[in-house]
PDB file of N, CA, C and O in Angstrom:
ATOM      1  N   MET A   1       0.852  -1.167   0.000  1.00 78.00           N
ATOM      2  CA  MET A   1       0.000   0.000   0.000  1.00 78.00           C
ATOM      3  C   MET A   1       0.902   1.236   0.000  1.00 78.00           C
ATOM      4  O   MET A   1       1.779   1.378   0.834  1.00 78.00           O
ATOM      5  N   SER A   2       0.652   2.112  -0.927  1.00 91.00           N
ATOM      6  CA  SER A   2       1.478   3.317  -1.040  1.00 91.00           C
ATOM      7  C   SER A   2       0.994   4.389  -0.065  1.00 91.00           C
ATOM      8  O   SER A   2      -0.048   4.263   0.571  1.00 91.00           O
ATOM      9  N   TRP A   3       1.746   5.477   0.020  1.00 91.00           N
ATOM     10  CA  TRP A   3       1.378   6.556   0.941  1.00 91.00           C
ATOM     11  C   TRP A   3       0.070   7.218   0.534  1.00 91.00           C
ATOM     12  O   TRP A   3      -0.681   7.696   1.369  1.00 91.00           O
ATOM     13  N   GLN A   4      -0.233   7.208  -0.766  1.00 94.00           N
ATOM     14  CA  GLN A   4      -1.493   7.781  -1.233  1.00 94.00           C
ATOM     15  C   GLN A   4      -2.689   6.952  -0.750  1.00 94.00           C
ATOM     16  O   GLN A   4      -3.724   7.485  -0.381  1.00 94.00           O
ATOM     17  N   GLY A   5      -2.523   5.660  -0.749  1.00 94.00           N
ATOM     18  CA  GLY A   5      -3.578   4.771  -0.261  1.00 94.00           C
ATOM     19  C   GLY A   5      -3.829   4.969   1.227  1.00 94.00           C
ATOM     20  O   GLY A   5      -4.977   4.957   1.679  1.00 94.00           O
ATOM     21  N   VAL A   6      -2.756   5.161   1.981  1.00 95.00           N
ATOM     22  CA  VAL A   6      -2.886   5.378   3.423  1.00 95.00           C
ATOM     23  C   VAL A   6      -3.619   6.685   3.690  1.00 95.00           C
ATOM     24  O   VAL A   6      -4.523   6.747   4.531  1.00 95.00           O
ATOM     25  N   ILE A   7      -3.251   7.735   2.973  1.00 96.00           N
ATOM     26  CA  ILE A   7      -3.903   9.038   3.168  1.00 96.00           C
ATOM     27  C   ILE A   7      -5.368   8.965   2.753  1.00 96.00           C
ATOM     28  O   ILE A   7      -6.243   9.492   3.442  1.00 96.00           O
ATOM     29  N   THR A   8      -5.662   8.288   1.644  1.00 96.00           N
ATOM     30  CA  THR A   8      -7.041   8.130   1.193  1.00 96.00           C
ATOM     31  C   THR A   8      -7.856   7.371   2.230  1.00 96.00           C
ATOM     32  O   THR A   8      -8.978   7.762   2.558  1.00 96.00           O
ATOM     33  N   LEU A   9      -7.309   6.304   2.763  1.00 96.00           N
ATOM     34  CA  LEU A   9      -7.988   5.519   3.789  1.00 96.00           C
ATOM     35  C   LEU A   9      -8.230   6.364   5.039  1.00 96.00           C
ATOM     36  O   LEU A   9      -9.312   6.320   5.636  1.00 96.00           O
ATOM     37  N   LEU A  10      -7.260   7.159   5.422  1.00 96.00           N
ATOM     38  CA  LEU A  10      -7.392   8.033   6.584  1.00 96.00           C
ATOM     39  C   LEU A  10      -8.509   9.055   6.376  1.00 96.00           C
ATOM     40  O   LEU A  10      -9.330   9.291   7.269  1.00 96.00           O
ATOM     41  N   ILE A  11      -8.570   9.641   5.197  1.00 97.00           N
ATOM     42  CA  ILE A  11      -9.625  10.619   4.890  1.00 97.00           C
ATOM     43  C   ILE A  11     -10.999   9.954   4.919  1.00 97.00           C
ATOM     44  O   ILE A  11     -11.955  10.514   5.461  1.00 97.00           O
ATOM     45  N   VAL A  12     -11.120   8.779   4.360  1.00 97.00           N
ATOM     46  CA  VAL A  12     -12.398   8.064   4.348  1.00 97.00           C
ATOM     47  C   VAL A  12     -12.830   7.736   5.776  1.00 97.00           C
ATOM     48  O   VAL A  12     -14.000   7.919   6.143  1.00 97.00           O
ATOM     49  N   VAL A  13     -11.908   7.273   6.604  1.00 97.00           N
ATOM     50  CA  VAL A  13     -12.227   6.946   7.998  1.00 97.00           C
ATOM     51  C   VAL A  13     -12.668   8.200   8.750  1.00 97.00           C
ATOM     52  O   VAL A  13     -13.642   8.172   9.512  1.00 97.00           O
ATOM     53  N   LEU A  14     -11.980   9.308   8.541  1.00 97.00           N
ATOM     54  CA  LEU A  14     -12.363  10.556   9.203  1.00 97.00           C
ATOM     55  C   LEU A  14     -13.743  11.040   8.746  1.00 97.00           C
ATOM     56  O   LEU A  14     -14.518  11.554   9.545  1.00 97.00           O
ATOM     57  N   CYS A  15     -14.050  10.863   7.469  1.00 97.00           N
ATOM     58  CA  CYS A  15     -15.375  11.245   6.964  1.00 97.00           C
ATOM     59  C   CYS A  15     -16.471  10.404   7.609  1.00 97.00           C
ATOM     60  O   CYS A  15     -17.505  10.925   8.029  1.00 97.00           O
ATOM     61  N   PHE A  16     -16.259   9.100   7.701  1.00 97.00           N
ATOM     62  CA  PHE A  16     -17.240   8.237   8.348  1.00 97.00           C
ATOM     63  C   PHE A  16     -17.397   8.586   9.830  1.00 97.00           C
ATOM     64  O   PHE A  16     -18.509   8.583  10.361  1.00 97.00           O
ATOM     65  N   ALA A  17     -16.301   8.894  10.485  1.00 96.00           N
ATOM     66  CA  ALA A  17     -16.365   9.272  11.891  1.00 96.00           C
ATOM     67  C   ALA A  17     -17.192  10.547  12.063  1.00 96.00           C
ATOM     68  O   ALA A  17     -18.008  10.647  12.991  1.00 96.00           O
ATOM     69  N   GLU A  18     -17.024  11.519  11.190  1.00 95.00           N
ATOM     70  CA  GLU A  18     -17.780  12.766  11.261  1.00 95.00           C
ATOM     71  C   GLU A  18     -19.261  12.517  11.002  1.00 95.00           C
ATOM     72  O   GLU A  18     -20.126  13.076  11.668  1.00 95.00           O
ATOM     73  N   ILE A  19     -19.572  11.671  10.039  1.00 95.00           N
ATOM     74  CA  ILE A  19     -20.975  11.341   9.738  1.00 95.00           C
ATOM     75  C   ILE A  19     -21.623  10.663  10.941  1.00 95.00           C
ATOM     76  O   ILE A  19     -22.737  11.021  11.341  1.00 95.00           O
ATOM     77  N   ILE A  20     -20.934   9.729  11.557  1.00 95.00           N
ATOM     78  CA  ILE A  20     -21.469   9.044  12.736  1.00 95.00           C
ATOM     79  C   ILE A  20     -21.658  10.020  13.887  1.00 95.00           C
ATOM     80  O   ILE A  20     -22.671   9.982  14.591  1.00 95.00           O
ATOM     81  N   ARG A  21     -20.693  10.925  14.072  1.00 91.00           N
ATOM     82  CA  ARG A  21     -20.797  11.915  15.148  1.00 91.00           C
ATOM     83  C   ARG A  21     -22.013  12.811  14.946  1.00 91.00           C
ATOM     84  O   ARG A  21     -22.759  13.092  15.879  1.00 91.00           O
ATOM     85  N   ARG A  22     -22.265  13.234  13.720  1.00 89.00           N
ATOM     86  CA  ARG A  22     -23.417  14.095  13.443  1.00 89.00           C
ATOM     87  C   ARG A  22     -24.737  13.356  13.636  1.00 89.00           C
ATOM     88  O   ARG A  22     -25.709  13.941  14.109  1.00 89.00           O
ATOM     89  N   ILE A  23     -24.781  12.099  13.265  1.00 88.00           N
ATOM     90  CA  ILE A  23     -25.996  11.311  13.474  1.00 88.00           C
ATOM     91  C   ILE A  23     -26.277  11.174  14.969  1.00 88.00           C
ATOM     92  O   ILE A  23     -27.419  11.335  15.415  1.00 88.00           O
ATOM     93  N   ILE A  24     -25.247  10.903  15.747  1.00 85.00           N
ATOM     94  CA  ILE A  24     -25.432  10.771  17.193  1.00 85.00           C
ATOM     95  C   ILE A  24     -25.893  12.093  17.788  1.00 85.00           C
ATOM     96  O   ILE A  24     -26.809  12.131  18.618  1.00 85.00           O
ATOM     97  N   ARG A  25     -25.312  13.206  17.383  1.00 81.00           N
ATOM     98  CA  ARG A  25     -25.719  14.513  17.909  1.00 81.00           C
ATOM     99  C   ARG A  25     -27.139  14.877  17.482  1.00 81.00           C
ATOM    100  O   ARG A  25     -27.837  15.579  18.185  1.00 81.00           O
ATOM    101  N   PHE A  26     -27.579  14.390  16.332  1.00 79.00           N
ATOM    102  CA  PHE A  26     -28.941  14.666  15.885  1.00 79.00           C
ATOM    103  C   PHE A  26     -29.956  13.999  16.799  1.00 79.00           C
ATOM    104  O   PHE A  26     -30.976  14.576  17.148  1.00 79.00           O
ATOM    105  N   PHE A  27     -29.681  12.768  17.205  1.00 78.00           N
ATOM    106  CA  PHE A  27     -30.617  12.038  18.044  1.00 78.00           C
ATOM    107  C   PHE A  27     -30.455  12.334  19.530  1.00 78.00           C
ATOM    108  O   PHE A  27     -31.352  12.079  20.315  1.00 78.00           O
ATOM    109  N   HIS A  28     -29.331  12.880  19.942  1.00 74.00           N
ATOM    110  CA  HIS A  28     -29.099  13.237  21.339  1.00 74.00           C
ATOM    111  C   HIS A  28     -28.586  14.674  21.420  1.00 74.00           C
ATOM    112  O   HIS A  28     -27.472  14.928  21.850  1.00 74.00           O
ATOM    113  N   PRO A  29     -29.417  15.667  21.029  1.00 61.00           N
ATOM    114  CA  PRO A  29     -28.910  17.032  20.955  1.00 61.00           C
ATOM    115  C   PRO A  29     -28.792  17.746  22.298  1.00 61.00           C
ATOM    116  O   PRO A  29     -28.076  18.712  22.412  1.00 61.00           O
ATOM    117  N   THR A  30     -29.485  17.291  23.339  1.00 57.00           N
ATOM    118  CA  THR A  30     -29.500  18.039  24.593  1.00 57.00           C
ATOM    119  C   THR A  30     -28.862  17.263  25.737  1.00 57.00           C
ATOM    120  O   THR A  30     -29.390  17.210  26.833  1.00 57.00           O
ATOM    121  N   GLN A  31     -27.730  16.684  25.522  1.00 54.00           N
ATOM    122  CA  GLN A  31     -27.062  15.953  26.587  1.00 54.00           C
ATOM    123  C   GLN A  31     -26.430  16.891  27.598  1.00 54.00           C
ATOM    124  O   GLN A  31     -26.373  16.589  28.777  1.00 54.00           O
ATOM    125  N   GLU A  32     -25.979  18.045  27.159  1.00 55.00           N
ATOM    126  CA  GLU A  32     -25.350  18.989  28.066  1.00 55.00           C
ATOM    127  C   GLU A  32     -26.426  19.724  28.855  1.00 55.00           C
ATOM    128  O   GLU A  32     -27.486  20.039  28.341  1.00 55.00           O
ATOM    129  N   GLU A  33     -26.164  19.997  30.109  1.00 52.00           N
ATOM    130  CA  GLU A  33     -27.147  20.648  30.964  1.00 52.00           C
ATOM    131  C   GLU A  33     -27.412  22.090  30.550  1.00 52.00           C
ATOM    132  O   GLU A  33     -28.512  22.585  30.679  1.00 52.00           O
ATOM    133  N   LYS A  34     -26.409  22.784  30.059  1.00 58.00           N
ATOM    134  CA  LYS A  34     -26.549  24.195  29.741  1.00 58.00           C
ATOM    135  C   LYS A  34     -27.213  24.430  28.391  1.00 58.00           C
ATOM    136  O   LYS A  34     -27.626  25.537  28.099  1.00 58.00           O
ATOM    137  N   GLU A  35     -27.326  23.418  27.596  1.00 61.00           N
ATOM    138  CA  GLU A  35     -27.879  23.585  26.255  1.00 61.00           C
ATOM    139  C   GLU A  35     -29.393  23.765  26.312  1.00 61.00           C
ATOM    140  O   GLU A  35     -30.086  23.123  27.082  1.00 61.00           O
ATOM    141  N   ASN A  36     -29.921  24.653  25.499  1.00 64.00           N
ATOM    142  CA  ASN A  36     -31.345  24.933  25.444  1.00 64.00           C
ATOM    143  C   ASN A  36     -32.064  23.749  24.798  1.00 64.00           C
ATOM    144  O   ASN A  36     -31.769  23.393  23.661  1.00 64.00           O
ATOM    145  N   PRO A  37     -33.042  23.144  25.466  1.00 61.00           N
ATOM    146  CA  PRO A  37     -33.727  21.980  24.901  1.00 61.00           C
ATOM    147  C   PRO A  37     -34.626  22.312  23.719  1.00 61.00           C
ATOM    148  O   PRO A  37     -35.036  21.428  23.006  1.00 61.00           O
ATOM    149  N   CYS A  38     -34.930  23.575  23.520  1.00 64.00           N
ATOM    150  CA  CYS A  38     -35.833  23.963  22.436  1.00 64.00           C
ATOM    151  C   CYS A  38     -35.101  24.388  21.173  1.00 64.00           C
ATOM    152  O   CYS A  38     -35.732  24.832  20.217  1.00 64.00           O
ATOM    153  N   LEU A  39     -33.785  24.270  21.156  1.00 64.00           N
ATOM    154  CA  LEU A  39     -33.040  24.671  19.966  1.00 64.00           C
ATOM    155  C   LEU A  39     -33.401  23.823  18.755  1.00 64.00           C
ATOM    156  O   LEU A  39     -33.371  24.289  17.630  1.00 64.00           O
ATOM    157  N   THR A  40     -33.763  22.563  18.975  1.00 62.00           N
ATOM    158  CA  THR A  40     -34.042  21.669  17.863  1.00 62.00           C
ATOM    159  C   THR A  40     -35.520  21.598  17.516  1.00 62.00           C
ATOM    160  O   THR A  40     -35.895  20.864  16.622  1.00 62.00           O
ATOM    161  N   CYS A  41     -36.372  22.355  18.205  1.00 63.00           N
ATOM    162  CA  CYS A  41     -37.805  22.329  17.925  1.00 63.00           C
ATOM    163  C   CYS A  41     -38.091  23.079  16.632  1.00 63.00           C
ATOM    164  O   CYS A  41     -37.701  24.229  16.481  1.00 63.00           O
ATOM    165  N   SER A  42     -38.794  22.434  15.728  1.00 62.00           N
ATOM    166  CA  SER A  42     -39.141  23.102  14.480  1.00 62.00           C
ATOM    167  C   SER A  42     -40.472  23.826  14.616  1.00 62.00           C
ATOM    168  O   SER A  42     -40.755  24.770  13.895  1.00 62.00           O
ATOM    169  N   THR A  43     -41.315  23.380  15.541  1.00 64.00           N
ATOM    170  CA  THR A  43     -42.601  24.032  15.785  1.00 64.00           C
ATOM    171  C   THR A  43     -42.620  24.531  17.223  1.00 64.00           C
ATOM    172  O   THR A  43     -41.610  24.499  17.904  1.00 64.00           O
ATOM    173  N   GLY A  44     -43.776  24.960  17.672  1.00 66.00           N
ATOM    174  CA  GLY A  44     -43.911  25.452  19.039  1.00 66.00           C
ATOM    175  C   GLY A  44     -43.524  24.401  20.060  1.00 66.00           C
ATOM    176  O   GLY A  44     -43.877  23.243  19.945  1.00 66.00           O
ATOM    177  N   CYS A  45     -42.799  24.815  21.043  1.00 73.00           N
ATOM    178  CA  CYS A  45     -42.320  23.901  22.074  1.00 73.00           C
ATOM    179  C   CYS A  45     -42.998  24.279  23.388  1.00 73.00           C
ATOM    180  O   CYS A  45     -42.917  25.428  23.824  1.00 73.00           O
ATOM    181  N   ASP A  46     -43.683  23.331  24.017  1.00 74.00           N
ATOM    182  CA  ASP A  46     -44.377  23.608  25.271  1.00 74.00           C
ATOM    183  C   ASP A  46     -43.418  24.079  26.348  1.00 74.00           C
ATOM    184  O   ASP A  46     -43.723  24.982  27.114  1.00 74.00           O
ATOM    185  N   LEU A  47     -42.259  23.464  26.404  1.00 73.00           N
ATOM    186  CA  LEU A  47     -41.267  23.853  27.396  1.00 73.00           C
ATOM    187  C   LEU A  47     -40.815  25.287  27.168  1.00 73.00           C
ATOM    188  O   LEU A  47     -40.674  26.064  28.117  1.00 73.00           O
ATOM    189  N   LYS A  48     -40.629  25.659  25.914  1.00 72.00           N
ATOM    190  CA  LYS A  48     -40.214  27.021  25.586  1.00 72.00           C
ATOM    191  C   LYS A  48     -41.286  28.017  26.014  1.00 72.00           C
ATOM    192  O   LYS A  48     -40.990  29.063  26.583  1.00 72.00           O
ATOM    193  N   GLU A  49     -42.543  27.688  25.744  1.00 78.00           N
ATOM    194  CA  GLU A  49     -43.634  28.566  26.134  1.00 78.00           C
ATOM    195  C   GLU A  49     -43.703  28.717  27.649  1.00 78.00           C
ATOM    196  O   GLU A  49     -43.929  29.814  28.166  1.00 78.00           O
ATOM    197  N   LEU A  50     -43.497  27.619  28.367  1.00 80.00           N
ATOM    198  CA  LEU A  50     -43.489  27.668  29.832  1.00 80.00           C
ATOM    199  C   LEU A  50     -42.370  28.564  30.349  1.00 80.00           C
ATOM    200  O   LEU A  50     -42.580  29.372  31.267  1.00 80.00           O
ATOM    201  N   LEU A  51     -41.190  28.429  29.770  1.00 78.00           N
ATOM    202  CA  LEU A  51     -40.057  29.256  30.184  1.00 78.00           C
ATOM    203  C   LEU A  51     -40.324  30.735  29.917  1.00 78.00           C
ATOM    204  O   LEU A  51     -40.003  31.588  30.746  1.00 78.00           O
ATOM    205  N   GLU A  52     -40.921  31.042  28.776  1.00 81.00           N
ATOM    206  CA  GLU A  52     -41.217  32.432  28.446  1.00 81.00           C
ATOM    207  C   GLU A  52     -42.257  33.017  29.399  1.00 81.00           C
ATOM    208  O   GLU A  52     -42.136  34.159  29.838  1.00 81.00           O
ATOM    209  N   LYS A  53     -43.285  32.230  29.748  1.00 85.00           N
ATOM    210  CA  LYS A  53     -44.282  32.693  30.708  1.00 85.00           C
ATOM    211  C   LYS A  53     -43.648  32.971  32.062  1.00 85.00           C
ATOM    212  O   LYS A  53     -43.947  33.979  32.704  1.00 85.00           O
ATOM    213  N   LYS A  54     -42.772  32.081  32.490  1.00 85.00           N
ATOM    214  CA  LYS A  54     -42.098  32.250  33.777  1.00 85.00           C
ATOM    215  C   LYS A  54     -41.218  33.500  33.759  1.00 85.00           C
ATOM    216  O   LYS A  54     -41.205  34.270  34.719  1.00 85.00           O
ATOM    217  N   ARG A  55     -40.489  33.722  32.675  1.00 84.00           N
ATOM    218  CA  ARG A  55     -39.647  34.915  32.566  1.00 84.00           C
ATOM    219  C   ARG A  55     -40.487  36.192  32.613  1.00 84.00           C
ATOM    220  O   ARG A  55     -40.135  37.162  33.289  1.00 84.00           O
ATOM    221  N   ASN A  56     -41.589  36.182  31.881  1.00 86.00           N
ATOM    222  CA  ASN A  56     -42.457  37.360  31.878  1.00 86.00           C
ATOM    223  C   ASN A  56     -43.042  37.616  33.260  1.00 86.00           C
ATOM    224  O   ASN A  56     -43.136  38.763  33.692  1.00 86.00           O
ATOM    225  N   ALA A  57     -43.446  36.571  33.952  1.00 86.00           N
ATOM    226  CA  ALA A  57     -43.988  36.729  35.302  1.00 86.00           C
ATOM    227  C   ALA A  57     -42.919  37.288  36.233  1.00 86.00           C
ATOM    228  O   ALA A  57     -43.208  38.167  37.060  1.00 86.00           O
ATOM    229  N   CYS A  58     -41.701  36.824  36.111  1.00 84.00           N
ATOM    230  CA  CYS A  58     -40.614  37.320  36.955  1.00 84.00           C
ATOM    231  C   CYS A  58     -40.319  38.789  36.648  1.00 84.00           C
ATOM    232  O   CYS A  58     -40.083  39.579  37.570  1.00 84.00           O
ATOM    233  N   LYS A  59     -40.338  39.169  35.379  1.00 82.00           N
ATOM    234  CA  LYS A  59     -40.097  40.559  35.008  1.00 82.00           C
ATOM    235  C   LYS A  59     -41.182  41.476  35.571  1.00 82.00           C
ATOM    236  O   LYS A  59     -40.901  42.555  36.089  1.00 82.00           O
ATOM    237  N   GLU A  60     -42.439  41.028  35.482  1.00 82.00           N
ATOM    238  CA  GLU A  60     -43.545  41.822  36.022  1.00 82.00           C
ATOM    239  C   GLU A  60     -43.425  41.957  37.534  1.00 82.00           C
ATOM    240  O   GLU A  60     -43.675  43.025  38.093  1.00 82.00           O
ATOM    241  N   GLU A  61     -43.033  40.886  38.195  1.00 82.00           N
ATOM    242  CA  GLU A  61     -42.864  40.917  39.644  1.00 82.00           C
ATOM    243  C   GLU A  61     -41.729  41.863  40.038  1.00 82.00           C
ATOM    244  O   GLU A  61     -41.850  42.619  41.006  1.00 82.00           O
ATOM    245  N   GLU A  62     -40.645  41.854  39.287  1.00 81.00           N
ATOM    246  CA  GLU A  62     -39.527  42.758  39.563  1.00 81.00           C
ATOM    247  C   GLU A  62     -39.955  44.216  39.384  1.00 81.00           C
ATOM    248  O   GLU A  62     -39.604  45.078  40.193  1.00 81.00           O
ATOM    249  N   LYS A  63     -40.733  44.494  38.327  1.00 78.00           N
ATOM    250  CA  LYS A  63     -41.215  45.855  38.105  1.00 78.00           C
ATOM    251  C   LYS A  63     -42.111  46.305  39.254  1.00 78.00           C
ATOM    252  O   LYS A  63     -42.019  47.434  39.722  1.00 78.00           O
ATOM    253  N   ALA A  64     -42.990  45.406  39.709  1.00 78.00           N
ATOM    254  CA  ALA A  64     -43.892  45.750  40.823  1.00 78.00           C
ATOM    255  C   ALA A  64     -43.098  46.005  42.088  1.00 78.00           C
ATOM    256  O   ALA A  64     -43.396  46.943  42.841  1.00 78.00           O
ATOM    257  N   ASN A  65     -42.065  45.218  42.338  1.00 78.00           N
ATOM    258  CA  ASN A  65     -41.233  45.428  43.525  1.00 78.00           C
ATOM    259  C   ASN A  65     -40.477  46.741  43.452  1.00 78.00           C
ATOM    260  O   ASN A  65     -40.330  47.429  44.455  1.00 78.00           O
ATOM    261  N   LYS A  66     -40.002  47.119  42.288  1.00 74.00           N
ATOM    262  CA  LYS A  66     -39.278  48.400  42.125  1.00 74.00           C
ATOM    263  C   LYS A  66     -40.226  49.564  42.375  1.00 74.00           C
ATOM    264  O   LYS A  66     -39.853  50.547  42.999  1.00 74.00           O
ATOM    265  N   GLU A  67     -41.435  49.457  41.869  1.00 70.00           N
ATOM    266  CA  GLU A  67     -42.425  50.535  42.070  1.00 70.00           C
ATOM    267  C   GLU A  67     -42.768  50.675  43.549  1.00 70.00           C
ATOM    268  O   GLU A  67     -42.917  51.781  44.054  1.00 70.00           O
ATOM    269  N   LYS A  68     -42.897  49.559  44.261  1.00 67.00           N
ATOM    270  CA  LYS A  68     -43.202  49.608  45.698  1.00 67.00           C
ATOM    271  C   LYS A  68     -42.061  50.275  46.464  1.00 67.00           C
ATOM    272  O   LYS A  68     -42.294  51.050  47.372  1.00 67.00           O
ATOM    273  N   LYS A  69     -40.825  49.965  46.065  1.00 65.00           N
ATOM    274  CA  LYS A  69     -39.678  50.558  46.734  1.00 65.00           C
ATOM    275  C   LYS A  69     -39.645  52.062  46.490  1.00 65.00           C
ATOM    276  O   LYS A  69     -39.318  52.835  47.379  1.00 65.00           O
ATOM    277  N   LYS A  70     -39.989  52.516  45.288  1.00 63.00           N
ATOM    278  CA  LYS A  70     -39.999  53.932  44.976  1.00 63.00           C
ATOM    279  C   LYS A  70     -41.063  54.663  45.793  1.00 63.00           C
ATOM    280  O   LYS A  70     -40.855  55.765  46.282  1.00 63.00           O
ATOM    281  N   CYS A  71     -42.202  54.020  45.936  1.00 62.00           N
ATOM    282  CA  CYS A  71     -43.305  54.649  46.675  1.00 62.00           C
ATOM    283  C   CYS A  71     -43.012  54.719  48.161  1.00 62.00           C
ATOM    284  O   CYS A  71     -43.387  55.674  48.835  1.00 62.00           O
ATOM    285  N   SER A  72     -42.361  53.731  48.706  1.00 60.00           N
ATOM    286  CA  SER A  72     -42.100  53.700  50.139  1.00 60.00           C
ATOM    287  C   SER A  72     -40.899  54.554  50.529  1.00 60.00           C
ATOM    288  O   SER A  72     -40.733  54.907  51.678  1.00 60.00           O
ATOM    289  N   SER A  73     -40.047  54.898  49.598  1.00 53.00           N
ATOM    290  CA  SER A  73     -38.846  55.683  49.910  1.00 53.00           C
ATOM    291  C   SER A  73     -39.143  57.134  50.112  1.00 53.00           C
ATOM    292  O   SER A  73     -39.994  57.741  49.659  1.00 53.00           O
TER     293      SER A  73
END
């Protein structure tokens, strides 16, 4: 086997490894804790909607608390 054959074989093996890695990441996209679980949603995601509602409620609560502090000061 010549050096060209070795390099060709190495490139083919690396290509297959990359294809396998992408397939695995497609089926297991949210293994990391910090990763957003809704990144792969193509349509509306219930979890995403829940998170947005919670954020909005927290923002409204913070605004109400700031207004109370201004009034009491």
